[in-house]
CSV table of C-alpha atoms in Angstrom, one decimal:
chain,number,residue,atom,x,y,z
A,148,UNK,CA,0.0,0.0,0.0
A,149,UNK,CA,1.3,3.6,-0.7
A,150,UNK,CA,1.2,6.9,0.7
A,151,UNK,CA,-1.8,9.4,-0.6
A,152,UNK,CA,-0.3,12.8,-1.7
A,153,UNK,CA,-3.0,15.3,-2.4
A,154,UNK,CA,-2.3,19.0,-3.2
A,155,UNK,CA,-4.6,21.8,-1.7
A,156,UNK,CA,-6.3,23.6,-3.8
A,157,UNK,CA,-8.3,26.7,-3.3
A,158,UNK,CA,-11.4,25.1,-2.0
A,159,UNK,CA,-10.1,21.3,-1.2
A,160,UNK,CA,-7.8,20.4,1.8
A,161,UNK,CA,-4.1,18.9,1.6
A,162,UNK,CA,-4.2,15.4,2.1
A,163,UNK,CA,-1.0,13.9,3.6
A,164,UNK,CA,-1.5,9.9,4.9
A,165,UNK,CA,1.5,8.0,5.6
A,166,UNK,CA,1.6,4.3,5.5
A,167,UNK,CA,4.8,3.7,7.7
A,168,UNK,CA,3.7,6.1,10.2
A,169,UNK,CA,0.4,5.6,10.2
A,170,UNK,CA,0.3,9.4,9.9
A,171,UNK,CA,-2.1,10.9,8.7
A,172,UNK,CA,-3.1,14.9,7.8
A,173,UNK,CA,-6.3,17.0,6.4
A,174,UNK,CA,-5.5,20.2,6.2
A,175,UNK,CA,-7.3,23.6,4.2
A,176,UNK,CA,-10.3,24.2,3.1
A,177,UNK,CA,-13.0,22.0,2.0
A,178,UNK,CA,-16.0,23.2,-0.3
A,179,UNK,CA,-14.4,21.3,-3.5
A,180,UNK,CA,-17.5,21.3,-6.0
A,181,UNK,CA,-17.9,17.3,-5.8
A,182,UNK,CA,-17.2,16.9,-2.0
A,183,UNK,CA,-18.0,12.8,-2.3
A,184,UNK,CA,-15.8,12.7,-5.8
A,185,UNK,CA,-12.4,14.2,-3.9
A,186,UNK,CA,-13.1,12.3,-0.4
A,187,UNK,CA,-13.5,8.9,-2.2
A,188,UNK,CA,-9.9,7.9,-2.7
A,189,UNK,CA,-9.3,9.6,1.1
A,190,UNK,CA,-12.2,7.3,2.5
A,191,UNK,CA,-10.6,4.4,0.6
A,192,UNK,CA,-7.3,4.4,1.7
A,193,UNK,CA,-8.4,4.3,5.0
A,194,UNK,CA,-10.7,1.4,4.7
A,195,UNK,CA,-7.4,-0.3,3.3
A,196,UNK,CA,-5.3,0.7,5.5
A,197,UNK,CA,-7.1,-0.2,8.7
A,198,UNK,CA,-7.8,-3.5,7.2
A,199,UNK,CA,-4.1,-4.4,5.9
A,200,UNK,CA,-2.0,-2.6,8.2
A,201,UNK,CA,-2.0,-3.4,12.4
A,202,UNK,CA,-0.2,0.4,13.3
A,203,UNK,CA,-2.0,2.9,15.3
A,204,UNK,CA,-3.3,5.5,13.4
A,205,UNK,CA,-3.0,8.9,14.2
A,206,UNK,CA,-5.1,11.7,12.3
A,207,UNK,CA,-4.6,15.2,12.1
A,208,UNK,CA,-7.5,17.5,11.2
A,209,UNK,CA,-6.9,21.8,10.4
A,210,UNK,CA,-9.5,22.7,8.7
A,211,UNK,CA,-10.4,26.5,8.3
A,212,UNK,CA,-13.5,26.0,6.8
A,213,UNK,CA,-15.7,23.2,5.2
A,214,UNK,CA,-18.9,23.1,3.5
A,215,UNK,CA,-21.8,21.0,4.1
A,216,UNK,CA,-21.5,18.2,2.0
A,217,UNK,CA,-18.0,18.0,3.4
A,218,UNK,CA,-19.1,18.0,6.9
A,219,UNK,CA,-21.4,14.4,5.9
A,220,UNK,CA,-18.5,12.7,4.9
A,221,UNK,CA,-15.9,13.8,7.4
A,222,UNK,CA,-18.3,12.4,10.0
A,223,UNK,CA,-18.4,9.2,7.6
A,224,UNK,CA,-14.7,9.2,8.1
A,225,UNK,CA,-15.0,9.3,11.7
A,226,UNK,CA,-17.2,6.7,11.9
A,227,UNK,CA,-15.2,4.3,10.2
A,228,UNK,CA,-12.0,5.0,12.8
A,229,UNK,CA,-14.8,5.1,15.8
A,230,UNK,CA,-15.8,1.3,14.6
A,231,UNK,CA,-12.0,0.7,14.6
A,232,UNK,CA,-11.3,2.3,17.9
A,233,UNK,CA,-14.0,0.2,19.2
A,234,UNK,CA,-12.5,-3.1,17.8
A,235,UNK,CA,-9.3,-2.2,19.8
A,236,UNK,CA,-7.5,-0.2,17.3
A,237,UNK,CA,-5.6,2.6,19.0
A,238,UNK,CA,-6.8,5.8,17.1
A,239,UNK,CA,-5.9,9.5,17.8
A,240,UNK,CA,-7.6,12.4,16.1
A,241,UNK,CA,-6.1,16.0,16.6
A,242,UNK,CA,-8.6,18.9,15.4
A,243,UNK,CA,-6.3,21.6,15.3
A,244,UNK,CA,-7.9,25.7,14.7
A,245,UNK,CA,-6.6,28.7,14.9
A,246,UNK,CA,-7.3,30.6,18.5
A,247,UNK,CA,-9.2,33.0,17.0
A,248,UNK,CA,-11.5,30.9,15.0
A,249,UNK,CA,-14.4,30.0,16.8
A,250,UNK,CA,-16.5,28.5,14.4
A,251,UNK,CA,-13.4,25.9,13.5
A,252,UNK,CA,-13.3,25.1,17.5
A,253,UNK,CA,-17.4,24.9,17.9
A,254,UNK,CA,-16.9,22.2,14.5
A,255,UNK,CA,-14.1,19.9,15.9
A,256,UNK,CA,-16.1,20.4,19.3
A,257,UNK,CA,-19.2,18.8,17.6
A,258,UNK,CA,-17.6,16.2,16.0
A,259,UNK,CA,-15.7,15.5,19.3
A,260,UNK,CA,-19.4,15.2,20.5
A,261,UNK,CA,-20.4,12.2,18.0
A,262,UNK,CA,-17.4,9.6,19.1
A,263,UNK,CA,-17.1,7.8,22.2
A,264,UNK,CA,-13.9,5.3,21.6
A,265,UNK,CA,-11.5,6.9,19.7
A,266,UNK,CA,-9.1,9.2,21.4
A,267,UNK,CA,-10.1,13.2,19.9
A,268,UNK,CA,-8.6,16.2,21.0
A,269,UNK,CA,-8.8,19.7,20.2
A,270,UNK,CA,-5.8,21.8,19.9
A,271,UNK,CA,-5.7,25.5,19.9
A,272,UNK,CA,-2.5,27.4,18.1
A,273,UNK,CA,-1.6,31.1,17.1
A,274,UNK,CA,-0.1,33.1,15.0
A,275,UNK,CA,3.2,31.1,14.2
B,224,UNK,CA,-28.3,66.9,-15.6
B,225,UNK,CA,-26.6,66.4,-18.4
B,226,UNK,CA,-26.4,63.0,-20.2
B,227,UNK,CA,-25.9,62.2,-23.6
B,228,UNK,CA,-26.0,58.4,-24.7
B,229,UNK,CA,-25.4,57.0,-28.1
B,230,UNK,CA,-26.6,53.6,-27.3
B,231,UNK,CA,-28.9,50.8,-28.0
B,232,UNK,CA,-29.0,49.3,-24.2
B,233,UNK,CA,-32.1,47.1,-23.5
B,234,UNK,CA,-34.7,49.2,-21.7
B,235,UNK,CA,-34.5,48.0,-18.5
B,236,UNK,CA,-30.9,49.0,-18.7
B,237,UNK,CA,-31.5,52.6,-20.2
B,238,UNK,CA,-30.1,54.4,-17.3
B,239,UNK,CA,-27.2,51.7,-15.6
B,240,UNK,CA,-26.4,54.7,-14.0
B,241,UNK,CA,-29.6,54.9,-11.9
B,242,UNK,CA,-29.7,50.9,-11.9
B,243,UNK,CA,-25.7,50.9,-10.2
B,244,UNK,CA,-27.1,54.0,-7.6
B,245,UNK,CA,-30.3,52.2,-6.1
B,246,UNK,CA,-28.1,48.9,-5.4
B,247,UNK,CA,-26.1,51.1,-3.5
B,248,UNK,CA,-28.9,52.7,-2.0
B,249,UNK,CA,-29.8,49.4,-1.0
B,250,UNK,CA,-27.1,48.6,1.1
B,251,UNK,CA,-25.6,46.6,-1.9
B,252,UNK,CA,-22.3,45.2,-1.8
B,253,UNK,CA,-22.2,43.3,-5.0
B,254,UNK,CA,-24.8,41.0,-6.7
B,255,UNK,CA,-24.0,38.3,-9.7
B,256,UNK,CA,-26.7,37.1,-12.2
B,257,UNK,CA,-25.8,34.3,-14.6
B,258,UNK,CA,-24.3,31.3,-15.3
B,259,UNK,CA,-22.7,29.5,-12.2
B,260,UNK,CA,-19.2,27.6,-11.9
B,261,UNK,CA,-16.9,26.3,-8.8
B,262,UNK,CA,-14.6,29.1,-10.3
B,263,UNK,CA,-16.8,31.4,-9.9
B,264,UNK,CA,-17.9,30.9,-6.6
B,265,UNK,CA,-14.8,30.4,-5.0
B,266,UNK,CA,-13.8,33.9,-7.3
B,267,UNK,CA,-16.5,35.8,-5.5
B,268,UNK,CA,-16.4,34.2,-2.1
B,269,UNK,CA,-12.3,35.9,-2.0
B,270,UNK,CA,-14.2,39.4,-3.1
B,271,UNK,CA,-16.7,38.7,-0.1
B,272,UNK,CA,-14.0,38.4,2.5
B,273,UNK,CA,-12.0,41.2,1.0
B,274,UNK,CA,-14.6,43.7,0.8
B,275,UNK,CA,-15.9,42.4,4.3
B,276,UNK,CA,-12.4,43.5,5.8
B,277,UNK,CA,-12.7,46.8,3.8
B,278,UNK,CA,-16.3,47.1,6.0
B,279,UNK,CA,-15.0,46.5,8.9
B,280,UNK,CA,-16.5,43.0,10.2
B,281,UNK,CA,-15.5,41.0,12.9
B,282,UNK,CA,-13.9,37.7,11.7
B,283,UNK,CA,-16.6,35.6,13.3
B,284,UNK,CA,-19.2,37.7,11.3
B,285,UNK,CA,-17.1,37.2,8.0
B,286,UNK,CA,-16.7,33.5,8.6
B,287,UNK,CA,-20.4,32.9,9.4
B,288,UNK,CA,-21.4,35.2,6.0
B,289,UNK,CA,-18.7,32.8,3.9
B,290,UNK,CA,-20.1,29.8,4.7
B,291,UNK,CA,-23.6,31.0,4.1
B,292,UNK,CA,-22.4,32.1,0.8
B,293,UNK,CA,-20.8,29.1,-0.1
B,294,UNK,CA,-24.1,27.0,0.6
B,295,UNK,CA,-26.3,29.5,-1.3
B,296,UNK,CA,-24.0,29.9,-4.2
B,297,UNK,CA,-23.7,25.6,-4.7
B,298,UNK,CA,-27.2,24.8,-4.3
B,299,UNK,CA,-27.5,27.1,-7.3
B,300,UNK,CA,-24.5,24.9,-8.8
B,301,UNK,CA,-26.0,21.9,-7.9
B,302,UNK,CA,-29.6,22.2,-7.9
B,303,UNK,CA,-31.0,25.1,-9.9
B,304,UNK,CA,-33.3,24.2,-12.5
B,305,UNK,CA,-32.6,26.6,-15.5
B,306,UNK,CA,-29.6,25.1,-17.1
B,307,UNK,CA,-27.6,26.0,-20.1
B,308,UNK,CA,-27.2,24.5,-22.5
B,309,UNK,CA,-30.5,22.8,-22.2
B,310,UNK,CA,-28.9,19.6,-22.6
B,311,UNK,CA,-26.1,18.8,-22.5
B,312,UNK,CA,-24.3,19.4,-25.9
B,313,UNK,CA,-21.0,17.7,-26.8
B,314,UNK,CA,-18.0,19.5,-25.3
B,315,UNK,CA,-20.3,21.9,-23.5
B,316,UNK,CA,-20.8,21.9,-19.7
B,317,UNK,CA,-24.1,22.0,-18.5
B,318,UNK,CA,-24.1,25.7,-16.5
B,319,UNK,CA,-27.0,26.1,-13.8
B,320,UNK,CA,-28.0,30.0,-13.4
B,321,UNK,CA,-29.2,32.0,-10.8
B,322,UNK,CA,-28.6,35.2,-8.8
B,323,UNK,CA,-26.9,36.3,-5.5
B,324,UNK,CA,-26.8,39.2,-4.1
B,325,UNK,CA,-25.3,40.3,-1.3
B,326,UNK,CA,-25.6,43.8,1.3
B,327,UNK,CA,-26.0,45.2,4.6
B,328,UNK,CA,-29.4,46.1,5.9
B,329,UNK,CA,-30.4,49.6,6.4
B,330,UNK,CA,-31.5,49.3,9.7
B,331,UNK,CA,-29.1,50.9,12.4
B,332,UNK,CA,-27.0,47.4,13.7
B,333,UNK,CA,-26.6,47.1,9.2
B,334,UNK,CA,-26.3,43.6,9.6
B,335,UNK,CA,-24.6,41.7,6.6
B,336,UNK,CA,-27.6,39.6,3.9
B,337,UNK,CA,-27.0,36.6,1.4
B,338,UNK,CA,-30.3,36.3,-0.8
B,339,UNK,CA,-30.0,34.2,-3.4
B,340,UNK,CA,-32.7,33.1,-5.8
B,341,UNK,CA,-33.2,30.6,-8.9
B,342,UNK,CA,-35.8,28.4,-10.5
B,343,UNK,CA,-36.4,25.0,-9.0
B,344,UNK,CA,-39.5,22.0,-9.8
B,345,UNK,CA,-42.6,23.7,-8.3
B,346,UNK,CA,-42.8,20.1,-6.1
B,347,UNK,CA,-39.3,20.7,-4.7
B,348,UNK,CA,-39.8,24.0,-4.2
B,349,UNK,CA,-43.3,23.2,-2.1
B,350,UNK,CA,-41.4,20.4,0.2
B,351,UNK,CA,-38.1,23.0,0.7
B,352,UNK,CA,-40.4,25.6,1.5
B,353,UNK,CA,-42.2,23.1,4.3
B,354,UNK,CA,-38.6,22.6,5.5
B,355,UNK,CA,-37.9,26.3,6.3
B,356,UNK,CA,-41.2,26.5,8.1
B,357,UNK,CA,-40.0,24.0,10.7
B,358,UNK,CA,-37.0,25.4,10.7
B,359,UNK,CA,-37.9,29.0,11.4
B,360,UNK,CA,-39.6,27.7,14.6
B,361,UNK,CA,-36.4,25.6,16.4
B,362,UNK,CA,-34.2,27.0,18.9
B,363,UNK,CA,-30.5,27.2,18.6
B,364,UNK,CA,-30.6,23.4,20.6
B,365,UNK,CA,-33.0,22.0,17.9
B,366,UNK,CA,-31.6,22.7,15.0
B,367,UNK,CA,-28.1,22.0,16.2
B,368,UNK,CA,-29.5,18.1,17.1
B,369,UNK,CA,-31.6,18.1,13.6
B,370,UNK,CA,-28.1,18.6,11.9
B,371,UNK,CA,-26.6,16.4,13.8
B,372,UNK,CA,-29.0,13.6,12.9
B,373,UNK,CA,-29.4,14.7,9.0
B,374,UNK,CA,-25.5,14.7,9.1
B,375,UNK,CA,-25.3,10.9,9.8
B,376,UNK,CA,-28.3,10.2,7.7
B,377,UNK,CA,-27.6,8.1,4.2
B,378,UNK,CA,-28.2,10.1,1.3
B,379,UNK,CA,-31.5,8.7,-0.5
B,380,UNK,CA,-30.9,9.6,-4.1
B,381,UNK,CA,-28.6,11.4,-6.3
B,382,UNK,CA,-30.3,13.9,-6.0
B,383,UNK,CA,-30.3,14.4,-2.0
B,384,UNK,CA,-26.2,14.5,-2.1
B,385,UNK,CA,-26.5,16.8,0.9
B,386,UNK,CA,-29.5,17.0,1.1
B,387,UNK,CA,-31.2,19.6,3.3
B,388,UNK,CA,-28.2,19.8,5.4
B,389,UNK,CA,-26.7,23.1,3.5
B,390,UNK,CA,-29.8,24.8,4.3
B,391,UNK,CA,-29.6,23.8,8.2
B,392,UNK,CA,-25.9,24.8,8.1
B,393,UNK,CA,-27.3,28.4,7.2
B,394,UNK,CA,-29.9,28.4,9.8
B,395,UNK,CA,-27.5,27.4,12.5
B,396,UNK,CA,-24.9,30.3,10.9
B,397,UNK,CA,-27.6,33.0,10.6
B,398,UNK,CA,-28.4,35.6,13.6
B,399,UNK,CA,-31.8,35.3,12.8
B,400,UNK,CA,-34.5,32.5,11.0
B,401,UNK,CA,-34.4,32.4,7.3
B,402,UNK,CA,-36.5,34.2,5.1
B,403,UNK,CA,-38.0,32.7,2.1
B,404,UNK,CA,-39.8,33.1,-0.9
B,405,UNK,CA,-41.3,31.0,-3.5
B,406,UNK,CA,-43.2,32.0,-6.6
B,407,UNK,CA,-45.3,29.8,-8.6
B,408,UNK,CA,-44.2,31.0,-12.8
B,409,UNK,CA,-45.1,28.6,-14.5
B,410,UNK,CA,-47.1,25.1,-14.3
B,411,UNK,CA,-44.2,23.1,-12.3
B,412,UNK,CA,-41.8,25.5,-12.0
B,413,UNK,CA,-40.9,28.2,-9.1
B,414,UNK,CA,-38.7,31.0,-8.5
B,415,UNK,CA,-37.1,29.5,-4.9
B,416,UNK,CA,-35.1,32.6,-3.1
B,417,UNK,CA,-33.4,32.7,0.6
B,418,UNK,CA,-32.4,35.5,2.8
B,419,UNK,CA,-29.9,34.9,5.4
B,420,UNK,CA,-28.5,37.4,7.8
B,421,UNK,CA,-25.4,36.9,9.6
């Protein structure tokens, strides 16, 4: 299995997963115009890789802003690391927003909300 | 005044002048009428933040306005009935049209406005419009657990990719219920449009 390189475009996040590290990064913004089209290689991979590979898997989400349709399927995504966490995977999800974006902390706070097994946490940062 | 004009504009565009003044009156940043694409949108939602900095909004203002923005502007892109070409021709993409415009109210707090408008099946139109009317009556609580649950619902048909959930996102972004209004032209069709204020 190989890594998944995805640039960032203007309205679709950079994907960086990892396969050795079981590292994995979304990171931009996300109103692409066909949100399930761009997330269906990103949903794929991880189906494979939680089903080939035994690593823990560690996700990191920085998302400034994401539209509606994105929002469905990044819950999709979570749900299919929750039903891994809950088989005894070790899974860790970082939702990282800037300190002054609210709306980015409320989103990772809501999402927080809908998991129960998997480890999430949110992390503030500033102005680098 | 005076005003010469060697011209052959289409009357309802005789004095552009006059047309350019009463948007402005109006509290009109900007408004687009036409053929939509991801370019565009994505074009204009830059312009939006820009000339929201130039205005003086707060950043959670701006963000909340964006997002409404981006909802209104893709349903047009995904949904609008009025398409051009017709059908699809070879080599041509199908465009869907609509308009957007978007201001600051007149009243003294001048909060920031999306409306957005375009044709949709009169059906559609009837069961959206149902939709908002629930809507308008939930609390902040309500429609943040109604989103929750429409988030993890399956999608039901191609046609429901997302179905209902952009419009909740704008409720739950909006200061204030959404406005609506839907106008029967023709047999089956509508004229849908939305007012959001942030």
């Amino acid at each position: 299995m190989q890594d998944l390189i995805i640039k960032a475009t203007k309205s679709s996040p950079a994907i960086d997963f990892r396969v050795a590290e079981g590292a994995l990064s979304i990171r931009g913004e996300s109103y692409p115009e066909h949100a399930v089209k761009f997330y269906e290689p990103v949903l794929q991979w991880i189906r494979e890789f939680l089903e080939t590979e035994t690593t823990p898997l560690h996700l990191t989400m920085d998302i400034v802003y994401f539209n509606s349709s994105s929002s469905k399927i990044l819950m999709n995504l979570l749900d299919m690391l929750e039903e891994a966490a809950a088989g005894g995977r070790q899974v860790q999800v970082v939702w990282r927003y800037h300190e002054e974006n609210e709306i980015a902390q409320e989103c990772g706070e809501e999402f927080k909300e809908e998991t129960q097994f998997l480890r999430f946490e949110l992390q503030s940062y500033g102005d680098a | 005044m005076n005003q010469t004009c060697i011209a052959t504009f289409p009357a309802v565009l005789q004095d552009l002048h006059e047309f350019y003044e009463s948007l402005k009156r109006e509290g009109i940043l900007f408004c687009y009428s036409g053929p939509t694409s991801q370019s565009l949108v994505e074009g204009i939602g830059d312009l939006l933040k820009q000339r929201m900095a130039v205005e003086e909004a707060g950043m959670t203002v701006t963000r909340n306005i964006f997002a409404i923005f981006i909802e209104q502007m893709q349903n047009i892109l995904h949904y609008s009935a009025e398409t051009m070409p017709p059908r699809e021709q070879r080599g041509v993409e199908e465009m869907r049209h609509g308009v957007v415009v978007v201001g600051r109210e007149r009243e003294a707090d001048r909060r920031f406005f999306v409306l957005c408008g375009n044709y949709i099946q009169q059906e559609k139109g009837r069961m959206l419009a149902e939709r908002l009317d629930s809507m308008r009556t939930m609390s902040r609580e309500e429609l943040k657990a109604l989103y929750k649950e429409m988030r993890r619902q399956e999608p039901t048909s191609e046609d429901s990719k997302g179905a209902g959930l952009g419009f909740l996102e704008m409720a739950r972004k909006a200061s204030r219920p959404l406005d609506y209004c839907i106008a029967d032209i023709a047999e089956g069709l509508s004229f849908f449009s939305v007012k959001a204020v942030g």
